[in-house]
Structures are given as C-alpha cells and as structure tokens.
Coordinates of C-alpha atoms and ligand atoms in Angstrom, one line a residue:
M627 CA 17.0 -12.4 -10.1
D628 CA 15.7 -11.1 -13.4
G629 CA 12.0 -10.8 -14.2
K630 CA 11.0 -9.3 -10.7
I631 CA 7.7 -7.5 -10.4
A632 CA 7.9 -4.7 -7.9
I633 CA 4.5 -3.7 -6.5
E634 CA 4.9 -0.4 -4.6
E635 CA 6.4 2.1 -7.0
H636 CA 5.2 5.5 -7.1
F637 CA 4.4 8.1 -9.7
V638 CA 2.9 11.6 -10.2
T639 CA 2.3 13.9 -13.1
P640 CA 2.8 17.8 -13.2
E641 CA -0.9 18.1 -12.7
L642 CA -0.9 16.1 -9.4
E643 CA 2.3 17.4 -7.8
D644 CA 0.3 19.4 -5.2
L645 CA -1.1 15.9 -3.9
V646 CA 2.5 14.5 -2.7
L647 CA 3.5 14.7 0.9
N648 CA 7.1 16.3 1.4
P649 CA 8.4 14.6 4.5
G650 CA 10.9 17.3 5.4
W651 CA 13.1 17.7 2.4
S652 CA 14.7 20.7 1.1
P653 CA 12.8 22.3 -1.9
E654 CA 15.7 21.1 -4.1
A655 CA 15.7 17.6 -2.9
F656 CA 11.8 17.4 -3.1
R657 CA 11.9 18.7 -6.7
A658 CA 14.4 15.9 -7.6
V659 CA 11.9 13.3 -6.0
L660 CA 9.1 14.8 -8.0
D661 CA 11.1 14.6 -11.4
R662 CA 12.0 10.9 -10.6
L663 CA 8.1 10.2 -9.9
E664 CA 7.2 11.8 -13.2
D665 CA 10.0 9.9 -15.3
F666 CA 8.5 6.8 -17.3
E667 CA 11.0 6.6 -19.9
G668 CA 14.5 7.4 -18.8
E669 CA 16.3 6.8 -15.4
R670 CA 13.2 4.6 -14.0
L671 CA 13.7 2.1 -16.9
R672 CA 17.3 2.0 -16.5
I673 CA 17.1 1.5 -12.8
M674 CA 14.6 -1.3 -13.3
D675 CA 16.8 -3.0 -16.2
R676 CA 20.0 -2.7 -13.9
H677 CA 18.2 -4.6 -10.8
G678 CA 16.3 -7.3 -12.9
I679 CA 12.8 -5.6 -12.5
E680 CA 10.7 -6.5 -15.4
T681 CA 7.3 -4.9 -14.2
A682 CA 6.6 -1.9 -12.0
V683 CA 3.1 -1.8 -10.5
L684 CA 2.6 2.0 -10.3
S685 CA 0.5 4.0 -7.8
L686 CA 0.0 7.6 -6.9
A687 CA 2.5 8.9 -4.2
S688 CA 1.2 9.5 -0.8
D689 CA -0.8 11.4 0.5
G690 CA -2.5 11.4 -3.0
I691 CA -6.2 11.6 -3.1
Q692 CA -6.7 10.9 0.7
G693 CA -5.4 14.4 1.7
I694 CA -8.3 16.2 -0.2
A695 CA -11.1 17.2 2.2
E696 CA -13.8 18.0 -0.4
P697 CA -15.4 14.7 -1.7
A698 CA -16.5 15.9 -5.1
E699 CA -12.9 17.3 -5.6
A700 CA -11.4 14.1 -4.2
S701 CA -13.4 12.0 -6.7
A702 CA -12.4 14.1 -9.7
R703 CA -8.8 14.0 -9.0
S704 CA -8.8 10.3 -8.6
R705 CA -10.5 10.0 -11.9
Q706 CA -7.8 12.4 -13.3
A707 CA -4.9 10.4 -11.8
N708 CA -6.3 7.2 -13.0
D709 CA -6.6 8.4 -16.6
A710 CA -3.0 9.7 -16.3
L711 CA -1.9 6.3 -15.1
A712 CA -3.9 4.3 -17.7
S713 CA -1.9 6.3 -20.4
I714 CA 1.5 5.9 -18.7
V715 CA 0.7 2.1 -18.7
A716 CA -0.6 2.0 -22.3
A717 CA 2.7 3.5 -23.6
R718 CA 4.8 0.6 -21.9
P719 CA 2.5 -2.4 -21.0
D720 CA 5.5 -4.6 -21.1
R721 CA 7.2 -2.7 -18.2
F722 CA 4.2 -0.9 -16.1
A723 CA 0.8 -2.0 -14.7
G724 CA -1.3 0.3 -12.1
F725 CA -3.2 0.2 -9.0
A726 CA -5.9 2.8 -9.0
A727 CA -6.4 5.8 -6.8
V728 CA -10.0 6.2 -5.2
A729 CA -11.6 8.8 -3.1
L730 CA -13.1 7.2 0.1
Q731 CA -14.3 10.6 1.0
D732 CA -17.1 9.4 -1.0
P733 CA -17.5 5.7 -0.6
A734 CA -20.0 5.1 -3.5
A735 CA -18.0 7.2 -6.0
A736 CA -14.8 5.2 -4.8
A737 CA -16.7 1.9 -5.5
A738 CA -17.7 3.1 -9.0
E739 CA -14.2 4.3 -9.6
A740 CA -12.6 1.1 -8.7
E741 CA -15.0 -0.7 -10.9
R742 CA -14.1 1.7 -13.9
A743 CA -10.4 1.3 -13.1
V744 CA -10.4 -2.4 -13.1
H745 CA -12.9 -3.1 -15.8
E746 CA -12.3 -0.2 -18.3
L747 CA -8.7 0.7 -17.4
G748 CA -7.1 -2.6 -16.7
F749 CA -5.9 -1.7 -13.3
R750 CA -4.8 -4.6 -11.1
G751 CA -6.2 -3.2 -7.7
V752 CA -6.6 -0.1 -5.7
L753 CA -4.1 1.8 -3.6
V754 CA -5.2 4.0 -0.6
N755 CA -2.8 6.3 1.3
G756 CA -4.3 5.5 4.8
Y757 CA -7.3 7.5 6.3
S758 CA -9.1 10.1 4.3
N759 CA -9.5 13.7 5.2
A760 CA -13.0 14.5 6.4
A761 CA -14.9 17.4 4.8
D762 CA -16.1 18.7 8.3
P763 CA -14.0 21.1 9.9
S764 CA -13.4 18.8 13.0
G765 CA -10.2 17.7 11.4
A766 CA -11.0 14.1 11.9
G767 CA -9.9 11.3 9.6
L768 CA -12.0 8.6 8.1
Y769 CA -11.0 4.9 8.8
Y770 CA -12.3 2.5 6.8
D771 CA -13.6 0.2 9.5
D772 CA -16.7 2.6 9.6
E773 CA -20.0 1.2 8.6
R774 CA -20.2 3.9 5.7
F775 CA -17.5 1.9 3.9
L776 CA -19.2 -1.5 3.8
P777 CA -20.6 -0.9 0.0
F778 CA -17.1 0.1 -0.9
W779 CA -15.6 -3.2 0.5
E780 CA -18.5 -5.1 -0.8
A781 CA -17.3 -3.7 -4.4
I782 CA -13.8 -4.7 -4.0
E783 CA -14.7 -8.2 -2.9
R784 CA -16.9 -8.5 -5.9
L785 CA -14.2 -7.0 -8.2
R786 CA -11.6 -9.5 -6.9
V787 CA -8.9 -7.4 -6.8
P788 CA -6.5 -6.4 -3.8
F789 CA -6.6 -3.2 -1.8
C790 CA -3.3 -1.8 -0.8
L791 CA -3.2 0.1 2.5
H792 CA -0.2 2.4 1.9
P793 CA 1.1 4.6 4.8
R794 CA 0.6 8.5 5.5
N795 CA 1.2 10.4 8.6
P796 CA -1.0 10.5 11.4
L797 CA -3.8 13.2 11.7
E798 CA -2.3 16.5 12.7
S799 CA -4.3 16.4 16.0
Q800 CA -2.6 12.8 16.8
R801 CA 1.0 13.8 16.5
A802 CA 1.7 15.1 19.9
I803 CA 3.8 12.1 20.7
Y804 CA 6.3 13.2 18.1
D805 CA 6.3 16.8 19.2
G806 CA 10.2 17.9 19.1
R807 CA 11.0 14.6 17.1
P808 CA 9.9 15.3 13.4
E809 CA 12.6 12.7 12.5
L810 CA 10.1 10.1 13.9
L811 CA 7.3 11.1 11.5
G812 CA 7.0 9.8 7.6
P813 CA 8.6 6.4 6.8
T814 CA 11.0 6.3 9.8
W815 CA 8.4 5.3 12.2
A816 CA 5.0 7.1 12.3
F817 CA 3.9 5.8 8.8
G818 CA 4.3 2.2 10.2
V819 CA 2.4 2.8 13.4
E820 CA -0.4 4.6 11.8
T821 CA -0.8 1.8 9.0
A822 CA -0.4 -0.9 11.3
S823 CA -3.4 0.4 13.6
H824 CA -5.6 1.2 10.6
A825 CA -5.1 -2.4 9.4
L826 CA -5.8 -3.7 13.0
R827 CA -9.0 -1.4 12.9
L828 CA -10.2 -3.3 9.9
I829 CA -9.4 -6.6 11.5
V830 CA -11.0 -6.1 14.7
S831 CA -14.2 -4.5 13.2
G832 CA -15.0 -8.1 11.8
L833 CA -14.5 -6.9 8.1
F834 CA -13.0 -10.2 7.1
D835 CA -15.6 -12.1 8.5
R836 CA -18.0 -10.2 6.5
F837 CA -16.1 -10.4 3.4
P838 CA -13.8 -13.5 3.7
S839 CA -12.3 -13.2 0.3
L840 CA -11.3 -9.6 0.7
T841 CA -7.5 -9.2 -0.1
V842 CA -5.4 -6.6 1.8
I843 CA -1.9 -5.8 0.8
L844 CA 0.6 -4.0 3.4
G845 CA 4.0 -2.8 2.5
H846 CA 7.3 -3.0 4.7
L847 CA 6.8 -6.5 5.7
G848 CA 3.4 -5.9 7.3
E849 CA 4.2 -2.8 9.3
G850 CA 5.1 -5.0 12.1
L851 CA 1.8 -7.0 12.5
P852 CA 3.1 -10.4 11.9
F853 CA 5.2 -9.9 15.1
A854 CA 2.3 -8.5 17.2
T855 CA -0.4 -11.2 16.8
N856 CA 0.4 -13.3 19.8
R857 CA -0.1 -10.5 22.3
L858 CA -3.1 -9.3 20.3
E859 CA -4.7 -12.4 20.4
Q860 CA -4.2 -13.4 24.2
R861 CA -5.8 -10.1 25.3
L862 CA -8.5 -10.0 22.7
R863 CA -9.7 -13.4 23.7
R864 CA -10.2 -12.1 27.3
R865 CA -12.7 -9.6 26.1
A866 CA -16.4 -10.2 26.2
D867 CA -16.9 -7.3 23.5
V868 CA -14.8 -9.2 20.9
T869 CA -16.8 -11.8 18.9
L870 CA -14.5 -12.3 16.0
E871 CA -14.9 -15.5 14.1
R872 CA -11.1 -15.2 13.3
L873 CA -8.4 -13.7 15.2
P874 CA -5.7 -11.5 13.7
A875 CA -3.1 -14.2 13.0
Q876 CA -5.4 -16.2 11.0
V877 CA -6.9 -13.0 9.3
L878 CA -3.2 -12.0 8.3
R879 CA -2.6 -15.7 7.0
E880 CA -5.9 -15.8 4.8
N881 CA -6.6 -12.2 3.7
F882 CA -3.4 -10.3 3.8
H883 CA -0.3 -10.4 1.5
V884 CA 2.8 -8.2 2.4
S885 CA 5.6 -6.6 0.4
V886 CA 9.3 -6.2 1.4
S887 CA 9.2 -2.4 0.5
G888 CA 11.8 -0.3 2.4
N889 CA 12.3 -3.2 5.1
Y890 CA 15.2 -5.2 3.8
H891 CA 15.9 -7.2 7.0
T892 CA 16.7 -10.8 6.6
A893 CA 15.6 -11.9 10.2
S894 CA 12.4 -10.0 9.7
L895 CA 11.6 -11.7 6.2
I896 CA 12.3 -15.3 7.8
G897 CA 9.8 -14.4 10.5
V898 CA 7.3 -13.2 8.1
L899 CA 7.7 -16.3 6.0
L900 CA 7.2 -18.5 9.0
E901 CA 4.2 -16.4 10.0
L902 CA 2.4 -15.9 6.5
G903 CA 4.2 -18.5 4.3
A904 CA 6.0 -17.8 1.1
D905 CA 2.9 -17.4 -1.0
R906 CA 1.9 -14.1 0.6
V907 CA 5.1 -12.2 0.4
M908 CA 6.0 -9.9 -2.6
F909 CA 8.9 -7.8 -4.1
A910 CA 8.7 -4.1 -3.8
A911 CA 11.3 -1.4 -4.1
D912 CA 9.2 1.8 -3.2
H913 CA 10.8 4.0 -6.1
P914 CA 11.6 6.8 -5.7
F915 CA 11.4 7.0 -2.1
E916 CA 13.9 4.1 -1.3
D917 CA 17.0 3.3 -3.2
V918 CA 16.2 0.5 -5.6
A919 CA 19.6 -1.0 -5.2
D920 CA 19.0 -1.5 -1.4
G921 CA 16.1 -3.5 -2.0
A922 CA 17.0 -5.5 -5.1
D923 CA 20.6 -6.3 -4.1
W924 CA 19.4 -7.5 -0.7
F925 CA 16.4 -9.6 -2.3
D926 CA 18.6 -11.1 -4.8
S927 CA 21.1 -12.4 -2.3
V928 CA 19.0 -13.1 0.8
P929 CA 19.5 -16.6 2.0
I930 CA 16.0 -18.3 1.4
A931 CA 15.1 -21.2 -0.8
E932 CA 15.4 -20.3 -4.6
A933 CA 11.7 -21.6 -5.1
D934 CA 10.7 -18.9 -2.5
R935 CA 12.7 -16.2 -4.3
E936 CA 10.8 -16.8 -7.3
K937 CA 7.5 -16.7 -5.7
I938 CA 8.3 -13.6 -3.9
G939 CA 10.1 -12.0 -6.6
R940 CA 7.6 -12.6 -9.3
L941 CA 5.1 -15.7 -9.1
N942 CA 2.9 -14.4 -6.2
A943 CA 2.5 -10.9 -7.8
Q944 CA 1.8 -12.6 -11.3
R945 CA -0.9 -14.6 -9.6
L946 CA -2.4 -12.1 -7.3
L947 CA -2.5 -9.3 -9.8
R948 CA -3.3 -11.5 -12.9
L949 CA -0.2 -10.2 -14.7
Ligands
GRE1248 C1 6.6 6.5 0.3 O1 5.8 6.0 -0.3 O2 7.4 5.9 1.1 C2 6.4 7.9 0.5 C3 5.5 8.7 -0.2 C4 5.4 10.0 -0.1 C5 6.3 10.9 0.7 C6 7.4 10.0 1.3 C7 7.4 8.9 1.3 O3 4.7 7.9 -1.0 O4 8.3 7.9 2.0
ZN1249 ZN1 5.5 3.8 -1.0

C-alpha cells in the first residue's frame, strides 16, 4: 500500500544521544542504531520510499526525557528535543511530522511545553516513554494516574491531541522477576508488561471518566490489553472499591487507539479489530528498532478488507493527527 503514515518512528540528535536506552547491544551495534536514529535524508527516506511510507511521525527514542531525575534538567532537555525535531520536520514537511517530548517530572512545565509544541511547533501530539524518574533518592517512578498529573491531563484534553504511552523498562527495583533472564527485558517482554500495567493504572484511576475526550495511543497492538479485558472486568466488577463509570473494554474502545508497531501477527490484528474496530488501529514501523520490511510487507498483504487497510495504513492517522 502506498501513502502509508507510520506513527512510531524514532529519532535522536548527537546532543541527545545520552538519553537513548541501549537494551543490551554491543557498542558497535548501538552506534549503528544511533546513526540510523540521526539520519533524516539518506537511508531513512529510501526505506520509507521502498515500503510505501509517505509520512513518518517522529518521536525521541526511549527512555528519552523520562530517564532524567532532575525536573529542571528534564524540562530543559524536552525543549531542546522539541526544537531539534521541529527543525527536522521543517526541512521535510512532506515526509515528517512530530510528537513532542514532555518532562512529567514537572507536570506544570510538561503542560506548558505540550502547549508550545502543539501551538508553536505544529506537533501532532505528545509521546512519553513510560513512568518518569523521581528526583528523590527513593528510586521510585512517577506513574501518571497520580493526582499531581491532573493539570497535565486537563491540558492534553484541552489541546485535543493524542498522548502516546511508549514503553520503557521497569524500575530497577521492580526487575527481580527477570533476574538471570536479561533476554526478557526490553522489547521482548518487559516493555509490554510495564506499559500495559501503566495504561491500566490510568484506566482504573478513573482518569477517562474525568476527561472523557482524552485520547491515548498504545503501540504493539495495545500491549496485550485488548485480550485481557474480559478477565479484568469480571474481577473488577466484584470489588466494592471500584466505582468506574466505564470499565476497561469500553474505555479502550472509546479513548484508546493502538498501532501495529513490532507486532505483525495476523490473528492478533484480527482480534484487535474485533475488539476496537478498524477506526482505532494505525500503522507503525518502529524504525530503526524494528526492520521496516517486516512490518510493511506483512501489513501490505495481511488478509483484511481493503477499506480497513486504507484506514489503518493512512486514514485513521490522518484524521486523528490532523495531517
Ligand atoms: C523501541 O522504541 O522499540 C526502543 C527504543 C529504545 C531502545 C530499544 C527499543 O525506543 O526497542
Ligand atoms: Zn518504539
């Protein structure tokens, strides 16, 4: 399919390299990934052309801003990242768009930066790499269902742009279950569990009752959540301490969109289409962390209706991101 829009495509610049997680690659292999993240004129465009991707929506690679413990530094570097991305998009507005990085270490500053990024830099939404590191030495993580983030969510709803919850690894203090099995950290497994759990914290906190038009995008076909709602709901319903107006399946269908990034499995896609509908699924290639050919070749031939391929490949992102 030509004219695809890919919505989870990553970048970095030489000044921001220290913010990219190396999930266990050799220094040479990691350098090659950084070089691909920093390329906006060469191989990246050739790969997009070869695989029918017209527009890549770029975002800072994980952990990005979220791994910075000091709030003022995190805010300053989010502005630096957004200014850099705005220049990259301005050089090729026909091929690139951007998601803003925000520093939720300071929720008020994050709201102000989201507003600047959308209104002044023309960004299409914000993308956050999981919980933010806390400044205090507890080593805790800041999850966004906490009350302190309500002004930020209010700003995102008011701006009418989507919030992408992109993965990062669990807190150092929460990794015991992976001891001796580093191959399960990162995108193999831990990214998905961490991100699904964070999204569920948002859902069961009642955030979407409070802000009914808030829109969240998850990658990787929704990190397994579309297949977990039956069990979640039949247990949540039995709890007197749960007073949600809408339970997870309904919130997923009304407030969430998912992309296919890194999860090119036909049965899963069909399950997600049955659960969320074809208006809430979008194409993404996760360049350069995934091989674009894997996602694009699968997507171009996956047995779904051509009208749904057009929606998922292009039309849904065009509408949601106002491209
Ligand atoms: C990803 O987006 O999939 C990713 C990162 C950073 C490190 C590894 C990884 O953004 O898979
Ligand atoms: Zn990614």
